[in-house]
Coordinates of N, CA and C in Angstrom, one line a residue:
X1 N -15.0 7.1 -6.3 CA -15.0 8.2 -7.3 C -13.6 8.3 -7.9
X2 N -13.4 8.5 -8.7 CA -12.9 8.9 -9.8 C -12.2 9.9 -10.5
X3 N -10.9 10.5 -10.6 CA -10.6 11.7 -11.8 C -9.3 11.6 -12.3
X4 N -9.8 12.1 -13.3 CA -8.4 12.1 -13.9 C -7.5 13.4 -14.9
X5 N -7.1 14.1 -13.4 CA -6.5 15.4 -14.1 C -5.2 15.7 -14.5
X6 N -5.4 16.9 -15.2 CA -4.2 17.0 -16.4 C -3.0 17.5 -15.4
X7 N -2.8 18.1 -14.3 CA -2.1 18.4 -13.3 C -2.0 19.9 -13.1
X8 N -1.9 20.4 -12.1 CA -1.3 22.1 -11.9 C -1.1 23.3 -12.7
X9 N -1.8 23.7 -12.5 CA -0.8 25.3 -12.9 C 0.3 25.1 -12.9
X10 N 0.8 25.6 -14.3 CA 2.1 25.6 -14.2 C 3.1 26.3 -13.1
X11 N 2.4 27.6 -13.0 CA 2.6 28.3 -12.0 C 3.0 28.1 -11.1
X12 N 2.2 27.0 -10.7 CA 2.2 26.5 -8.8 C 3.3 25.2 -8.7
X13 N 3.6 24.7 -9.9 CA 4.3 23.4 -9.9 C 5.8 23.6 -9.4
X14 N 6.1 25.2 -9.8 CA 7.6 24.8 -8.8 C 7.4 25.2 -7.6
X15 N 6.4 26.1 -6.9 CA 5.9 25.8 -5.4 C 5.6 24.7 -4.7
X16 N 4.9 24.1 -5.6 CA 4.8 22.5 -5.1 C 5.9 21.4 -4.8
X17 N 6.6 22.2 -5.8 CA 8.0 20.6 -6.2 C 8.9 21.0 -4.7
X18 N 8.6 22.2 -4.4 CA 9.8 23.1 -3.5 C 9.5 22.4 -2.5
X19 N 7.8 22.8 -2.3 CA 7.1 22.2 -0.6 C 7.9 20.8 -0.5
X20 N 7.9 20.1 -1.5 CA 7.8 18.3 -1.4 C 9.3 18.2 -1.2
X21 N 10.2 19.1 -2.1 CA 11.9 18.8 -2.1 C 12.1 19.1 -0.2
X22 N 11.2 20.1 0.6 CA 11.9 20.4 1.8 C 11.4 18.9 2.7
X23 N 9.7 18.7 2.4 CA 10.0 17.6 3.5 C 11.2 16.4 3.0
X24 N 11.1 16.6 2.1 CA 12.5 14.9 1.5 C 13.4 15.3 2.0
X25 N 13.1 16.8 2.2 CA 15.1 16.9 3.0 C 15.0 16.8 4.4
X26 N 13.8 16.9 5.2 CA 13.8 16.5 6.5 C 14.2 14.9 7.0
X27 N 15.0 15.0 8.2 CA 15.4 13.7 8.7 C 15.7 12.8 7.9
X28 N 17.0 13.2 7.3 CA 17.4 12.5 6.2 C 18.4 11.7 7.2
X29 N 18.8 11.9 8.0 CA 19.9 10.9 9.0 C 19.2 10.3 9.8
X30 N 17.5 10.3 10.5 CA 16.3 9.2 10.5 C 15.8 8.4 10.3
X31 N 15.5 9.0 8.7 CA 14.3 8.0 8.0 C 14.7 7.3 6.5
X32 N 14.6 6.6 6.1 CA 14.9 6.6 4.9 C 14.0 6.8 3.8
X33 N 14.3 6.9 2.2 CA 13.7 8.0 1.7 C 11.9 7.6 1.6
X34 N 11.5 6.4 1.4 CA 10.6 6.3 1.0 C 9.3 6.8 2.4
X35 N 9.9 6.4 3.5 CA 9.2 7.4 4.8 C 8.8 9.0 5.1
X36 N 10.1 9.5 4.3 CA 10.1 10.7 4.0 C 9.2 11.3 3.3
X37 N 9.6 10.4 2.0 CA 8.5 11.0 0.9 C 6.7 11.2 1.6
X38 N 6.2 9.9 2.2 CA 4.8 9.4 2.8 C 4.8 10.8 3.7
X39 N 6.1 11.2 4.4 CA 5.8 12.5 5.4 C 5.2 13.7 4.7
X40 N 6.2 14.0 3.5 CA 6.2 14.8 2.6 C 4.9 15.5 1.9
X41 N 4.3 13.6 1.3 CA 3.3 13.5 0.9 C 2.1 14.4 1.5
X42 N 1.9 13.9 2.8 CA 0.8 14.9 3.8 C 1.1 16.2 4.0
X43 N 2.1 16.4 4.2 CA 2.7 18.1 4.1 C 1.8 18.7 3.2
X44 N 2.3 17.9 2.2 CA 1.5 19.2 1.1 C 0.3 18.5 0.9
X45 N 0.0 18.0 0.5 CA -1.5 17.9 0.1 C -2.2 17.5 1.0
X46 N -2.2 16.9 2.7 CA -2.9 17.2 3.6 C -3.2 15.6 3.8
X47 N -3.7 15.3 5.1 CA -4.3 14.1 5.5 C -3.9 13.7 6.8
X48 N -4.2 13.0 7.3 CA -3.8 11.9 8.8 C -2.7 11.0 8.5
X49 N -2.2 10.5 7.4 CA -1.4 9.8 7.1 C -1.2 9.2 5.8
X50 N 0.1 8.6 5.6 CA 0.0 8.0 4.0 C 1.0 6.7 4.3
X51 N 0.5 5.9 3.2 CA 1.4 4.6 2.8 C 1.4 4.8 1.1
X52 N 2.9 4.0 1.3 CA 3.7 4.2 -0.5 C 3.4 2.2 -0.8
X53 N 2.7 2.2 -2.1 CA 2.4 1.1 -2.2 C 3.6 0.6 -3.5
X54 N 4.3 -0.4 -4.0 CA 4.8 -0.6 -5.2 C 3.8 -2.1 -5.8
X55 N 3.5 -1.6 -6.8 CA 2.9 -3.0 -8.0 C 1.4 -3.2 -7.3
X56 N 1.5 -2.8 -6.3 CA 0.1 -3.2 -5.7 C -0.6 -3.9 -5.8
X57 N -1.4 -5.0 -6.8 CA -2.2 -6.5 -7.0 C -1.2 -6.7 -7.5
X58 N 0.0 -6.4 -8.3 CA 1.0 -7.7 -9.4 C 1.7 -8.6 -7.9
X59 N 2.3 -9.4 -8.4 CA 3.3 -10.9 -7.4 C 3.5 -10.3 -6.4
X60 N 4.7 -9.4 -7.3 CA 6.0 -8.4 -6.2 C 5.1 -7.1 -5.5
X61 N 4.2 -7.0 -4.9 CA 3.6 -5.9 -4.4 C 4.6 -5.7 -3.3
X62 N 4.6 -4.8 -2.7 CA 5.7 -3.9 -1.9 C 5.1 -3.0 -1.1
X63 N 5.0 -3.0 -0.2 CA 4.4 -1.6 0.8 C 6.0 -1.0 1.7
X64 N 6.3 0.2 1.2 CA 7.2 0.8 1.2 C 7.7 1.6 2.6
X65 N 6.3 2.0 3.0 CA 6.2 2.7 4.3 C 4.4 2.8 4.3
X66 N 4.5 3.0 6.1 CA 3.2 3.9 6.2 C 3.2 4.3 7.6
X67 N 2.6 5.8 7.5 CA 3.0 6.3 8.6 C 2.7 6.2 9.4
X68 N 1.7 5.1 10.0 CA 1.0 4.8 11.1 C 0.1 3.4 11.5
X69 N -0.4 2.8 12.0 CA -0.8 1.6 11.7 C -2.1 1.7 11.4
X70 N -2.7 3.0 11.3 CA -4.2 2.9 10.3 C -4.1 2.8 9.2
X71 N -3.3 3.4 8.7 CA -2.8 3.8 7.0 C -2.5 2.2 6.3
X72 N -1.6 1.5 7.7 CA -1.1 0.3 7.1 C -2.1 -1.3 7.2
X73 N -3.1 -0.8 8.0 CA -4.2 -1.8 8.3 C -5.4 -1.4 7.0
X74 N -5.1 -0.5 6.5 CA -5.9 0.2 5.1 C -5.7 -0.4 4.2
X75 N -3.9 -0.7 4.0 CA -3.3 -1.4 3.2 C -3.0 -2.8 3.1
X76 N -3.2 -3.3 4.1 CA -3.6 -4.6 4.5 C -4.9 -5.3 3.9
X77 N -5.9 -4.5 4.9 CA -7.0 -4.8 4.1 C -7.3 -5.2 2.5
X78 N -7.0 -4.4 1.8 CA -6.8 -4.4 0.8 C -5.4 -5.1 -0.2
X79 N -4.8 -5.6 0.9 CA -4.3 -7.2 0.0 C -4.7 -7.9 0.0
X80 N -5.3 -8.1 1.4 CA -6.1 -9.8 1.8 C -7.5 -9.4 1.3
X81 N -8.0 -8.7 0.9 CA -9.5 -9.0 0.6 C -9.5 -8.9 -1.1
X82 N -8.6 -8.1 -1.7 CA -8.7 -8.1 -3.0 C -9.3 -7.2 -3.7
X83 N -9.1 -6.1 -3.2 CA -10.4 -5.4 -3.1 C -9.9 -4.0 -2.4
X84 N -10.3 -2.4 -3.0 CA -10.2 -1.5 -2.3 C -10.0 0.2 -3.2
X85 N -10.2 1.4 -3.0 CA -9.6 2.3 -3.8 C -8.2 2.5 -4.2
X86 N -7.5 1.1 -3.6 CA -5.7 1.1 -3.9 C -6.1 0.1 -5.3
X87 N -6.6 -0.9 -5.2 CA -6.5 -1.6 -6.4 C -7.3 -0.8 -7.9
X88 N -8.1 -0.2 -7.4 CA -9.2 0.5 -8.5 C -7.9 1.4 -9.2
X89 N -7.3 2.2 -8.5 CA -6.6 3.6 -8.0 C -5.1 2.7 -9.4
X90 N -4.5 1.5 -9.0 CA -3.7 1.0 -10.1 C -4.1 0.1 -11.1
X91 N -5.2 -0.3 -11.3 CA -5.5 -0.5 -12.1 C -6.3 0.7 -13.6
X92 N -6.5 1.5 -12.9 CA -7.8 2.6 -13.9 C -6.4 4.1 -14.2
X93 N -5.6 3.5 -13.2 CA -3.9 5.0 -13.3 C -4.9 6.4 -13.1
X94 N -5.9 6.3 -12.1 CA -6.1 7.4 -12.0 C -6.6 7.5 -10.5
X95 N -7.1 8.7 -10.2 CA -7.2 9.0 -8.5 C -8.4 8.2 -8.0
X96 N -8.7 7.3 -7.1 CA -9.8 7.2 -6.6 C -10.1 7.2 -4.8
X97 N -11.4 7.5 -4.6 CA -11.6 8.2 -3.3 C -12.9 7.2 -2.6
X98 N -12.5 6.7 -1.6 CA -13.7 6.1 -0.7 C -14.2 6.8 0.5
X99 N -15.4 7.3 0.7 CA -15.9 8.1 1.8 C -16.7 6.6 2.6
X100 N -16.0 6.3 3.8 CA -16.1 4.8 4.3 C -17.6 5.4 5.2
X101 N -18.3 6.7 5.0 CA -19.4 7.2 5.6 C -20.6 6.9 4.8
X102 N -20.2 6.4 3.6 CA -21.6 5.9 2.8 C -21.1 4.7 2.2
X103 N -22.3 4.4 0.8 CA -21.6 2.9 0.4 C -20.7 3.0 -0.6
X104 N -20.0 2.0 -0.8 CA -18.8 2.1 -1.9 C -19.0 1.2 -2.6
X105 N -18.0 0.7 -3.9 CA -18.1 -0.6 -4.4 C -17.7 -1.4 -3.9
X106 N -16.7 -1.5 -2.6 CA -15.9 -2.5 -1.9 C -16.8 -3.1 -0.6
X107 N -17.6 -3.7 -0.8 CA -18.4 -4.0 0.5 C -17.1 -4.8 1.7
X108 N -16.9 -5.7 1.6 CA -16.2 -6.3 2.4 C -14.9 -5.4 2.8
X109 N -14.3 -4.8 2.1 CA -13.3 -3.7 2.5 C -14.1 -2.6 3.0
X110 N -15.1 -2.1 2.8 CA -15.4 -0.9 2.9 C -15.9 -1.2 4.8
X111 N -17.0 -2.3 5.1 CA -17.2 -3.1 6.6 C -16.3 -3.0 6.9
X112 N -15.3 -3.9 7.0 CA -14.1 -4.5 7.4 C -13.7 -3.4 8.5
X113 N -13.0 -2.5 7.1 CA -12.0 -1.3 7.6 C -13.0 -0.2 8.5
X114 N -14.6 -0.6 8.2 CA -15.3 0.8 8.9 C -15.7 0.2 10.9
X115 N -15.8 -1.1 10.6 CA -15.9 -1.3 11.6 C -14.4 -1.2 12.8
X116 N -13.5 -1.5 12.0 CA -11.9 -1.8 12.5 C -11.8 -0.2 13.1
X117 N -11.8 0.9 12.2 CA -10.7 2.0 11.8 C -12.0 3.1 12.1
X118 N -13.2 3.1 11.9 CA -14.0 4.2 11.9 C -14.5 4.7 10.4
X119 N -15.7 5.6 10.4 CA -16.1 6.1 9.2 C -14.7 7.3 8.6
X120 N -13.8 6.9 7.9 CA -12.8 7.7 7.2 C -12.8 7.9 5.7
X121 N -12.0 8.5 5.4 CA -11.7 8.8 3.8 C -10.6 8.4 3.7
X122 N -11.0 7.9 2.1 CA -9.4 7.0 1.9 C -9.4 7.8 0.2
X123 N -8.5 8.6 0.1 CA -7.8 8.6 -1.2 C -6.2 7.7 -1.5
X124 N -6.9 7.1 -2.8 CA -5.5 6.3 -3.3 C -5.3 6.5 -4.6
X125 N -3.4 7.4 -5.0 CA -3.3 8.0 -6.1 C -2.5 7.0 -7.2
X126 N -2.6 6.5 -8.0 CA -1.8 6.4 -8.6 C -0.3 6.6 -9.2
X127 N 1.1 6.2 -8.9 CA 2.4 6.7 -9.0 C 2.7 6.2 -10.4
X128 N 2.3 7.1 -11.4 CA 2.8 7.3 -13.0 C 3.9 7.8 -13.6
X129 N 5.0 8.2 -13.2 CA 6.1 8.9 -13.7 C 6.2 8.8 -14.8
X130 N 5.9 7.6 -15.7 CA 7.0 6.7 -17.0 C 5.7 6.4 -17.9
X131 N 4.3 7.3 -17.2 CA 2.9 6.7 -17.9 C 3.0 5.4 -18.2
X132 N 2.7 4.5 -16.6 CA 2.8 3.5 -16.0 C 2.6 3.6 -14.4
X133 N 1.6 2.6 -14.1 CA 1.4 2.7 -12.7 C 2.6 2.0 -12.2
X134 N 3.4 2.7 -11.4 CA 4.6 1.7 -10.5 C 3.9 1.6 -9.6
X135 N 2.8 2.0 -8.5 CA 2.3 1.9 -7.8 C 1.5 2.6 -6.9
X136 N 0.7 2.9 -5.8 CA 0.1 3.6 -5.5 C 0.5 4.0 -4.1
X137 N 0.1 5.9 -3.9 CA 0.3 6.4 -2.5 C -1.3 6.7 -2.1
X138 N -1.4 6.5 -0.9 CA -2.8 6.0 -0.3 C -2.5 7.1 1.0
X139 N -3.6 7.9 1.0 CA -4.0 9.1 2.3 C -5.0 8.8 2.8
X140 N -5.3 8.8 3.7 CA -6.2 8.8 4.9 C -6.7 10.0 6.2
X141 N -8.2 10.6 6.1 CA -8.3 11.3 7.1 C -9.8 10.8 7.7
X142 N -10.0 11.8 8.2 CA -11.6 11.3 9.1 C -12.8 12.0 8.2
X143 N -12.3 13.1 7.2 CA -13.1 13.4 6.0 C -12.5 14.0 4.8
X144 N -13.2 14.0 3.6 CA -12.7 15.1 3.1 C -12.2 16.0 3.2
X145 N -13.5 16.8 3.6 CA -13.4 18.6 4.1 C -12.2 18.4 5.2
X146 N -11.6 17.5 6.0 CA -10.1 17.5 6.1 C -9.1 18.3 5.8
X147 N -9.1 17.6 4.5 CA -8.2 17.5 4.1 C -8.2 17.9 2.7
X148 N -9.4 18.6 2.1 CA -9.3 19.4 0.8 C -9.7 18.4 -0.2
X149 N -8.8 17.3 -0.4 CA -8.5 16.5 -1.6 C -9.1 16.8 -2.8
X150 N -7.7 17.4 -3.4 CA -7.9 18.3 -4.5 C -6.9 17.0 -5.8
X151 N -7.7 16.6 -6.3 CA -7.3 14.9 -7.4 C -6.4 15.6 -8.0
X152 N -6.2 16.6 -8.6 CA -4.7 17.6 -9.7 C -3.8 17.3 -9.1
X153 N -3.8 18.0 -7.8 CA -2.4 18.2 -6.3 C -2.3 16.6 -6.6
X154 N -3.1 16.0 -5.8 CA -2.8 14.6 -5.4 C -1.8 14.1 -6.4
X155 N -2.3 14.1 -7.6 CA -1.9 13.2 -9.2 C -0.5 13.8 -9.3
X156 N -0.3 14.8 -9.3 CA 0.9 15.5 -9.0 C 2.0 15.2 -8.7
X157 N 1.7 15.4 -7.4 CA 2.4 14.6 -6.5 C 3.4 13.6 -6.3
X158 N 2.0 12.5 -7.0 CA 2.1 11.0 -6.3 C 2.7 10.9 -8.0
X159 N 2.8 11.6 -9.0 CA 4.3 11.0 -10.0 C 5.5 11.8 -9.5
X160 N 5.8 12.9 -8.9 CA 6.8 13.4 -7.9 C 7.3 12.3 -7.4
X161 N 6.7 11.6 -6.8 CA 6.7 10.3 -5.6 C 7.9 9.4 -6.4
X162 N 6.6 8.5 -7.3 CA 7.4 7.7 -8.2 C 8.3 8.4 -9.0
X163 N 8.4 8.9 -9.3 CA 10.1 9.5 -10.5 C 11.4 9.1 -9.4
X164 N 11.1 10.2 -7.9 CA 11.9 9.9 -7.4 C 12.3 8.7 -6.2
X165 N 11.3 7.7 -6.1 CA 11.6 6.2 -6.3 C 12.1 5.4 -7.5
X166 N 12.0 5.7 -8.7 CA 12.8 5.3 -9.4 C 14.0 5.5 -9.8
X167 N 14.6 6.4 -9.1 CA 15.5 7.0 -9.8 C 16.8 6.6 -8.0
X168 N 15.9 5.8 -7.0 CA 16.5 5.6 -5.7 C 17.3 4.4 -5.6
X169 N 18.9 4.2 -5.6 CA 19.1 3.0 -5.9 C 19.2 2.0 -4.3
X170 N 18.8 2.9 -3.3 CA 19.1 2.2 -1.7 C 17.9 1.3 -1.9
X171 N 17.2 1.5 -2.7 CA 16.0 0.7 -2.0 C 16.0 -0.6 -2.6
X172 N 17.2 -0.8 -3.0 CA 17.5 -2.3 -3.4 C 18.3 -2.9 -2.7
X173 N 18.8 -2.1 -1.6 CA 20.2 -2.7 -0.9 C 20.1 -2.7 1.0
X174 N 18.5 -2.1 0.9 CA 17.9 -2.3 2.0 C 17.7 -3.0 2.7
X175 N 18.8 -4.0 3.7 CA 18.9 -5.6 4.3 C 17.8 -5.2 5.1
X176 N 17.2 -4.5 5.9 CA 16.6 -4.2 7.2 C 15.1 -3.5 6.7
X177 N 14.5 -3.2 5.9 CA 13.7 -2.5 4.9 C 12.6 -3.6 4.4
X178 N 11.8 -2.9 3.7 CA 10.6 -4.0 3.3 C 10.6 -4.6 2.2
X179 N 11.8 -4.8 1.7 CA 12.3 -5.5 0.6 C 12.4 -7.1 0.9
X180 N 13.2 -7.1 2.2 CA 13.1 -8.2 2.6 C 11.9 -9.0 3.5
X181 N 11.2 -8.3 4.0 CA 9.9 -8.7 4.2 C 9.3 -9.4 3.1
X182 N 9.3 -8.7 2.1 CA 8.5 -9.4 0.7 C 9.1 -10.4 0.1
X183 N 10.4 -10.3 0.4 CA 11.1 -11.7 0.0 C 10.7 -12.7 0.5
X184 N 10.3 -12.5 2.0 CA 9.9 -13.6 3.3 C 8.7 -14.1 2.7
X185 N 7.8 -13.1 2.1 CA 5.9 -13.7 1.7 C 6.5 -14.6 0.2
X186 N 7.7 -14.2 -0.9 CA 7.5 -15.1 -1.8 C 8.0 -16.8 -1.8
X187 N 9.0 -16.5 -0.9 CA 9.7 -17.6 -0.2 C 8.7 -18.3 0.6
X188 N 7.3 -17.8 1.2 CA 6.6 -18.9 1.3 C 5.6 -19.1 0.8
X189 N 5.3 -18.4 -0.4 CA 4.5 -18.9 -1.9 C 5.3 -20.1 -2.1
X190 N 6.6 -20.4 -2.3 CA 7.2 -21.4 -2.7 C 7.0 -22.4 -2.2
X191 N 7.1 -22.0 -0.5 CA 7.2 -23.4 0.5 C 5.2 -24.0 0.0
X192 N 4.1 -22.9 -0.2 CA 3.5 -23.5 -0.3 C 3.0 -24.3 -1.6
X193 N 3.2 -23.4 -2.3 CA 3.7 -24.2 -3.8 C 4.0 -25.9 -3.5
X194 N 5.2 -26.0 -3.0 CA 5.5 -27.0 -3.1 C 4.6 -28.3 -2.2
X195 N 4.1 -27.4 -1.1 CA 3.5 -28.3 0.0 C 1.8 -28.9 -0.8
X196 N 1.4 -27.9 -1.7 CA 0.0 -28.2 -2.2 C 0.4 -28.8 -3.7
X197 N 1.5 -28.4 -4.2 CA 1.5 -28.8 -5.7 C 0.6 -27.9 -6.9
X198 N 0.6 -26.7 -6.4 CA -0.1 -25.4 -7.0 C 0.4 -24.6 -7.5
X199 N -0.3 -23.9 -8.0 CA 0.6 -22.3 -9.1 C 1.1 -21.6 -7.4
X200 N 2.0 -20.2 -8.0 CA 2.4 -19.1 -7.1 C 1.0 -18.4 -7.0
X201 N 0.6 -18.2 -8.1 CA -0.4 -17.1 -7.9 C -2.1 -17.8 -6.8
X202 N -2.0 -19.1 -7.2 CA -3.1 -19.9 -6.2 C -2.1 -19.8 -5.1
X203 N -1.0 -19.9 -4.2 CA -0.3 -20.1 -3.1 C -0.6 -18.7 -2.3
X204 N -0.6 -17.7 -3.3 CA -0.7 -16.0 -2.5 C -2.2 -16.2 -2.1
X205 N -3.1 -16.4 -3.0 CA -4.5 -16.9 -2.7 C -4.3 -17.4 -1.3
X206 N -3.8 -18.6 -1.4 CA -4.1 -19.4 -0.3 C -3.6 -18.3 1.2
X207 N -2.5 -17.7 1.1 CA -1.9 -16.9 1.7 C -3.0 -16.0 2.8
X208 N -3.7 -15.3 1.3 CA -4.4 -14.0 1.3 C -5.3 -14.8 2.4
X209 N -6.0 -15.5 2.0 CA -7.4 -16.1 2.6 C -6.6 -16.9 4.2
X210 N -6.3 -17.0 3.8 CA -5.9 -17.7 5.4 C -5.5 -16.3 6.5
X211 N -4.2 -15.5 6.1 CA -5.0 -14.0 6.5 C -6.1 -13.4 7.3
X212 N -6.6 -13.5 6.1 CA -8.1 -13.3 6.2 C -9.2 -13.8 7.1
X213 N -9.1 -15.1 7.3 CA -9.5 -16.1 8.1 C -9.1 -15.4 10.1
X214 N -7.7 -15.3 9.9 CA -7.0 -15.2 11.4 C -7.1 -13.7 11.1
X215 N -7.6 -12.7 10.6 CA -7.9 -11.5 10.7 C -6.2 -10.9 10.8
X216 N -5.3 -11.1 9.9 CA -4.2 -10.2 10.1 C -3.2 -10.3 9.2
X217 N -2.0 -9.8 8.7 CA -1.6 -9.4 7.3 C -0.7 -10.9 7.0
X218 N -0.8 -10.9 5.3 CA -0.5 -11.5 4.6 C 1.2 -11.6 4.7
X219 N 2.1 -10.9 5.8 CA 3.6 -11.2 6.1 C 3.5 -11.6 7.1
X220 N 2.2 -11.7 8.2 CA 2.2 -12.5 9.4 C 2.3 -14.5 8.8
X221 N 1.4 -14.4 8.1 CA 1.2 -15.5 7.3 C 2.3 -16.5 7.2
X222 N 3.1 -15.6 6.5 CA 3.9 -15.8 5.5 C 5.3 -16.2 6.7
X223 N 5.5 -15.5 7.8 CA 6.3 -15.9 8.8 C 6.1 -17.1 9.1
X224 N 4.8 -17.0 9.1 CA 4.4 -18.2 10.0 C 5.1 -19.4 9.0
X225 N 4.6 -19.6 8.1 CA 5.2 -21.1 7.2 C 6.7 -20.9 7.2
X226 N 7.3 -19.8 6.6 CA 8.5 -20.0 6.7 C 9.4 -20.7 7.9
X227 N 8.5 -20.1 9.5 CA 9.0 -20.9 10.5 C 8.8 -22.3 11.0
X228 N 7.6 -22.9 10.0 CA 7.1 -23.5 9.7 C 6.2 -24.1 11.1
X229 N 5.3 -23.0 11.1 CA 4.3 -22.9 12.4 C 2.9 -23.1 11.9
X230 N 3.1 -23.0 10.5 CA 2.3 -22.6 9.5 C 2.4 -24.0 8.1
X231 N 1.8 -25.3 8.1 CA 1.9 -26.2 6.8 C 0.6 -26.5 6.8
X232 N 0.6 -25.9 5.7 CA -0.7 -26.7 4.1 C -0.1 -27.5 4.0
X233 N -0.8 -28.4 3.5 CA -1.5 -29.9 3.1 C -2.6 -30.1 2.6
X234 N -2.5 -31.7 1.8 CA -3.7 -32.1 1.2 C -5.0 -32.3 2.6
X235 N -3.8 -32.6 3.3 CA -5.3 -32.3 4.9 C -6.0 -30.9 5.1
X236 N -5.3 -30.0 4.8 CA -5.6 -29.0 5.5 C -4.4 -28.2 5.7
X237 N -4.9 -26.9 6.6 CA -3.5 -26.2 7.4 C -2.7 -27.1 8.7
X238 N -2.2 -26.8 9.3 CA -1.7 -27.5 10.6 C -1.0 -26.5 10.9
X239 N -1.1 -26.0 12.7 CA -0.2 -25.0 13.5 C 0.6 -26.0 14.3
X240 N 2.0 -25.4 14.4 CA 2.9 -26.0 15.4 C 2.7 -24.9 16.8
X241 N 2.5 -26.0 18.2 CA 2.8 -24.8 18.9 C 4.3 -24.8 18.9
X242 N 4.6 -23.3 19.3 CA 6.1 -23.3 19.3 C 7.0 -24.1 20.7
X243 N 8.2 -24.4 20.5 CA 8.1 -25.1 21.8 C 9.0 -24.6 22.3

C-alpha cells in the first residue's frame, strides 16, 4: 500500500520537530547520529524498530544503522532478493506498507522474511528533504494497530531524517561506521569484475545471488572475496578453507 501525504498540521509540526530534536539529543556521547535518529525515529511515530537506508537499489546503497537484527535482516532481505516495500518506498518517493499477514507484491521477500522473522508489518518511508529520494527509513512491528502508522507522521519525519543527514559532515569521516563496510562490498565488485570480465552492476548481481544462495548478507559476501575465501571464475565460485 501506498500514500502520499501532504504532511502535518502545521500546528503539530513544531511538537513533532521538538519530540525528534530531544531523542537526537539523547546519547550523544554513545551513539552516533544516524543511530540516534532510527532511536528517534520510533519515539515518535512508534514501532519495534527502524533502519536508515541511503540510495537503497542505486551502486552506493548504504544501510546507516538498524536497531536490531530484525530490522536489519528486513534490510537484507531486500538487497539480496531485489525486491521489498524499501525498494517500492524509493522508487514511487512515497510511503509503502507490507502487512507480511496477507499477500503482498513481494512473494519471495514477503516468504523469506515471514518464515525467518514472523507475520509483521513493515513500513518503509521515503527520505525527501531536497524532493529527491536520498533514501529510505524502514519500521517494523508485529502489526499495524501497533503502532498507528499514520503515512503524514511517517513522511514527515523520514524528510526530518534526511535534511538532517545531509547537512551531517561525520558521516563521511566515519573510519569505524558503515561507510567503510560499503567500501568493502565495492571493492569486491571490482575484485569480481575483474575475476569474470563483467560490468559492476552484473558483479553486485553476482554478489546479491550468491548471498542469496548461502542465505546471508551481501557484506558477508563481499568479505569473503576480499579475503579471498570467496573466487569467481569462468569455473564457477571456489571457497578457500581458511588455514
Amino acid at each position: 500500500m501506498t500514500n502520499d501525504g501532504l504532511g502535518p498540521d502545521p500546528r503539530h509540526r513544531a511538537a513533532i520537530l521538538a519530540a525528534l530534536t530531544r531523542g537526537i539529543a539523547r546519547d550523544v556521547d554513545r551513539l552516533p547520529l544516524p543511530a540516534r535518529l532510527c532511536n528517534a525515529f520510533v519515539d515518535v511515530f512508534g514501532g519495534a524498530g527502524a533502519a536508515i537506508t541511503l540510495g537503497y537499489h542505486q551502486p552506493d546503497r548504504l544501510t546507516l544503522c538498524a536497531t536490531d537484527p530484525t530490522v536489519a535482516r528486513l534490510d537484507g532481505l531486500q538487497e539480496v532478493l531485489g525486491e521489498g516495500p524499501g525498494w517500492d518506498a524509493f522508487t514511487s518517493r512515497r510511503v509503502v506498507t507490507a502487512d507480511l499477514r496477507h499477500p503482498t507484491p513481494w512473494e519471495h521477500f514477503s516468504s523469506t522474511a515471514r518464515q525467518e522473522l514472523g507475520e509483521l508489518w513493515v513500513c518503509a518511508v521515503p527520505m525527501r528533504p531536497d524532493d529527491r529520494a536520498l533514501g529510505v527509513v524502514m519500521v517494523y512491528d508485529e502489526s499495524p494497530e501497533a503502532v498507528g502508522g499514520d503515512p503524514v507522521l511517517a513522511q514527515f519525519l523520514a524528510d526530518a531524517v534526511g535534511a538532517a543527514l545531509l547537512g551531517h559532515d561525520a558521516l563521511l569521516t566515519d573510519d569505524v561506521g558503515p561507510w567503510v563496510v560499503r567500501q568493502q562490498v565495492h571493492q569486491a565488485v571490482g575484485m569480481v569484475v575483474a575475476q569474470l570480465g563483467i560490468s559492476p552492476v552484473d558483479a553486485m548481481a553476482v554478489i546479491r545471488a550468491h548471498a542469496y544462495s548461502q542465505d546471508t548478507t551481501v557484506e558477508a559476501i563481499a568479505a569473503l572475496v576480499l579475503d579471498r575465501a570467496l573466487d569467481f571464475s569462468d569455473t564457477g565460485p571456489t571457497t578457500k578453507d581458511p588455514e
